[in-house]
PDB file of C-alpha atoms in Angstrom:
ATOM      1  CA  MET A   1      60.620  -3.050 -88.481  1.00 60.00           C
ATOM      2  CA  ARG A   2      58.440  -1.119 -86.061  1.00 68.00           C
ATOM      3  CA  SER A   3      55.180   0.298 -87.333  1.00 67.00           C
ATOM      4  CA  GLU A   4      53.433   3.149 -85.610  1.00 71.00           C
ATOM      5  CA  ALA A   5      49.762   3.990 -85.797  1.00 70.00           C
ATOM      6  CA  VAL A   6      48.845   7.222 -87.501  1.00 74.00           C
ATOM      7  CA  GLU A   7      46.287   9.472 -85.858  1.00 85.00           C
ATOM      8  CA  THR A   8      43.382   9.775 -88.253  1.00 87.00           C
ATOM      9  CA  LYS A   9      42.401  13.201 -86.965  1.00 88.00           C
ATOM     10  CA  LYS A  10      45.818  14.737 -87.612  1.00 91.00           C
ATOM     11  CA  LEU A  11      46.070  13.040 -90.982  1.00 93.00           C
ATOM     12  CA  LEU A  12      42.696  14.364 -92.149  1.00 94.00           C
ATOM     13  CA  TYR A  13      43.470  17.895 -90.957  1.00 95.00           C
ATOM     14  CA  ILE A  14      46.874  17.896 -92.670  1.00 95.00           C
ATOM     15  CA  PHE A  15      45.297  16.509 -95.843  1.00 96.00           C
ATOM     16  CA  GLY A  16      42.753  19.338 -95.782  1.00 96.00           C
ATOM     17  CA  VAL A  17      45.448  21.977 -95.314  1.00 97.00           C
ATOM     18  CA  ILE A  18      47.406  20.604 -98.255  1.00 98.00           C
ATOM     19  CA  VAL A  19      44.401  20.352-100.592  1.00 97.00           C
ATOM     20  CA  PHE A  20      42.566  23.565 -99.764  1.00 96.00           C
ATOM     21  CA  GLY A  21      45.717  25.554 -99.052  1.00 96.00           C
ATOM     22  CA  GLY A  22      47.159  24.448-102.377  1.00 96.00           C
ATOM     23  CA  MET A  23      44.017  25.429-104.241  1.00 94.00           C
ATOM     24  CA  LEU A  24      43.953  28.838-102.563  1.00 93.00           C
ATOM     25  CA  LEU A  25      47.657  29.387-103.191  1.00 93.00           C
ATOM     26  CA  ASN A  26      47.162  28.411-106.814  1.00 90.00           C
ATOM     27  CA  SER A  27      44.382  30.985-107.205  1.00 88.00           C
ATOM     28  CA  ILE A  28      46.665  33.669-105.755  1.00 88.00           C
ATOM     29  CA  ILE A  29      49.728  32.764-107.821  1.00 88.00           C
ATOM     30  CA  ASP A  30      47.897  32.356-111.121  1.00 83.00           C
ATOM     31  CA  ALA A  31      45.589  35.340-110.614  1.00 81.00           C
ATOM     32  CA  GLY A  32      47.632  37.581-112.895  1.00 78.00           C
ATOM     33  CA  ILE A  33      47.452  35.090-115.740  1.00 80.00           C
ATOM     34  CA  TYR A  34      43.765  34.254-115.420  1.00 73.00           C
ATOM     35  CA  LEU A  35      42.596  37.840-114.998  1.00 74.00           C
ATOM     36  CA  GLU A  36      43.218  38.280-118.710  1.00 75.00           C
ATOM     37  CA  TYR A  37      40.658  35.545-119.466  1.00 77.00           C
ATOM     38  CA  TYR A  38      38.262  35.793-116.514  1.00 77.00           C
ATOM     39  CA  SER A  39      36.874  38.637-114.436  1.00 81.00           C
ATOM     40  CA  VAL A  40      37.769  39.497-110.862  1.00 82.00           C
ATOM     41  CA  GLU A  41      34.307  38.318-109.837  1.00 87.00           C
ATOM     42  CA  LYS A  42      35.015  34.809-111.181  1.00 86.00           C
ATOM     43  CA  LEU A  43      38.278  34.717-109.229  1.00 86.00           C
ATOM     44  CA  TRP A  44      36.522  35.671-105.994  1.00 89.00           C
ATOM     45  CA  GLU A  45      33.758  33.174-106.738  1.00 91.00           C
ATOM     46  CA  TYR A  46      36.414  30.452-107.039  1.00 90.00           C
ATOM     47  CA  ARG A  47      38.067  31.523-103.779  1.00 92.00           C
ATOM     48  CA  LEU A  48      34.729  31.534-101.962  1.00 96.00           C
ATOM     49  CA  PHE A  49      34.031  28.076-103.368  1.00 96.00           C
ATOM     50  CA  ILE A  50      37.360  26.895-101.918  1.00 96.00           C
ATOM     51  CA  ALA A  51      36.536  28.464 -98.540  1.00 96.00           C
ATOM     52  CA  GLY A  52      33.069  26.892 -98.544  1.00 98.00           C
ATOM     53  CA  GLY A  53      34.495  23.509 -99.414  1.00 97.00           C
ATOM     54  CA  ALA A  54      37.037  23.824 -96.617  1.00 97.00           C
ATOM     55  CA  VAL A  55      34.322  24.704 -94.100  1.00 98.00           C
ATOM     56  CA  VAL A  56      32.270  21.676 -95.142  1.00 98.00           C
ATOM     57  CA  TYR A  57      35.331  19.387 -95.075  1.00 98.00           C
ATOM     58  CA  TYR A  58      36.584  20.515 -91.658  1.00 97.00           C
ATOM     59  CA  GLY A  59      33.041  20.428 -90.288  1.00 97.00           C
ATOM     60  CA  ALA A  60      32.660  16.836 -91.469  1.00 96.00           C
ATOM     61  CA  VAL A  61      36.017  15.844 -89.956  1.00 95.00           C
ATOM     62  CA  PHE A  62      35.114  17.530 -86.662  1.00 94.00           C
ATOM     63  CA  LEU A  63      31.701  15.849 -86.511  1.00 94.00           C
ATOM     64  CA  TYR A  64      33.204  12.492 -87.450  1.00 92.00           C
ATOM     65  CA  HIS A  65      35.597  12.625 -84.518  1.00 90.00           C
ATOM     66  CA  GLN A  66      32.937  13.920 -82.127  1.00 91.00           C
ATOM     67  CA  LEU A  67      30.565  11.084 -83.007  1.00 89.00           C
ATOM     68  CA  ARG A  68      33.352   8.521 -83.024  1.00 83.00           C
ATOM     69  CA  GLY A  69      34.379   9.566 -79.516  1.00 78.00           C
ATOM     70  CA  ARG A  70      30.812   9.249 -78.255  1.00 77.00           C
ATOM     71  CA  LEU A  71      30.368   5.809 -79.776  1.00 76.00           C
ATOM     72  CA  LYS A  72      33.574   4.520 -78.189  1.00 72.00           C
ATOM     73  CA  GLY A  73      32.261   5.493 -74.803  1.00 60.00           C
TER      74      GLY A  73
END
Protein backbone atom coordinates (compact mmCIF):
# COMPACT_ATOMS: atom_id res chain seq x y z
CA MET A 1 0.00 0.00 0.00
CA ARG A 2 1.32 3.42 -0.94
CA SER A 3 1.02 6.21 1.59
CA GLU A 4 1.12 9.83 0.60
CA ALA A 5 2.07 12.75 2.79
CA VAL A 6 -0.65 15.22 3.60
CA GLU A 7 0.12 18.92 3.35
CA THR A 8 -0.36 20.38 6.80
CA LYS A 9 -1.23 23.81 5.46
CA LYS A 10 -4.10 22.55 3.29
CA LEU A 11 -5.34 20.29 6.06
CA LEU A 12 -5.46 23.11 8.61
CA TYR A 13 -7.22 25.46 6.20
CA ILE A 14 -9.81 22.83 5.27
CA PHE A 15 -10.33 22.02 8.95
CA GLY A 16 -10.95 25.71 9.65
CA VAL A 17 -13.46 25.99 6.81
CA ILE A 18 -15.36 22.98 8.10
CA VAL A 19 -15.42 24.12 11.73
CA PHE A 20 -16.09 27.83 11.32
CA GLY A 21 -18.23 27.42 8.22
CA GLY A 22 -20.33 24.83 10.02
CA MET A 23 -20.79 27.07 13.03
CA LEU A 24 -21.80 30.01 10.83
CA LEU A 25 -24.16 27.86 8.78
CA ASN A 26 -25.69 26.53 11.97
CA SER A 27 -26.34 30.07 13.22
CA ILE A 28 -28.06 30.91 9.93
CA ILE A 29 -30.17 27.75 9.74
CA ASP A 30 -31.27 27.77 13.38
CA ALA A 31 -31.80 31.54 13.56
CA GLY A 32 -35.57 31.24 13.22
CA ILE A 33 -35.78 28.82 16.12
CA TYR A 34 -33.45 30.67 18.47
CA LEU A 35 -34.91 34.12 17.82
CA GLU A 36 -37.87 33.07 19.94
CA TYR A 37 -35.54 32.55 22.93
CA TYR A 38 -32.74 35.03 22.26
CA SER A 39 -32.56 38.52 20.78
CA VAL A 40 -31.16 39.49 17.41
CA GLU A 41 -28.25 41.14 19.22
CA LYS A 42 -27.25 37.81 20.80
CA LEU A 43 -27.33 36.15 17.38
CA TRP A 44 -25.06 38.81 15.89
CA GLU A 45 -22.79 38.59 18.92
CA TYR A 46 -22.44 34.85 18.29
CA ARG A 47 -21.71 35.41 14.60
CA LEU A 48 -19.08 38.04 15.40
CA PHE A 49 -17.54 35.63 17.90
CA ILE A 50 -17.31 33.01 15.13
CA ALA A 51 -15.73 35.56 12.76
CA GLY A 52 -13.25 36.65 15.43
CA GLY A 53 -12.32 33.07 16.18
CA ALA A 54 -11.80 32.39 12.49
CA VAL A 55 -9.54 35.43 12.14
CA VAL A 56 -7.44 34.30 15.10
CA TYR A 57 -7.29 30.70 13.82
CA TYR A 58 -6.32 31.60 10.24
CA GLY A 59 -3.84 34.17 11.53
CA ALA A 60 -2.20 31.52 13.71
CA VAL A 61 -2.05 29.04 10.81
CA PHE A 62 -0.57 31.69 8.52
CA LEU A 63 2.06 32.72 11.08
CA TYR A 64 2.89 29.09 11.82
CA HIS A 65 3.67 28.41 8.18
CA GLN A 66 5.57 31.68 7.76
CA LEU A 67 7.80 30.93 10.75
CA ARG A 68 8.18 27.29 9.78
CA GLY A 69 9.36 28.30 6.31
CA ARG A 70 11.93 30.69 7.76
CA LEU A 71 13.27 28.10 10.18
CA LYS A 72 13.72 25.53 7.41
CA GLY A 73 15.88 27.95 5.53
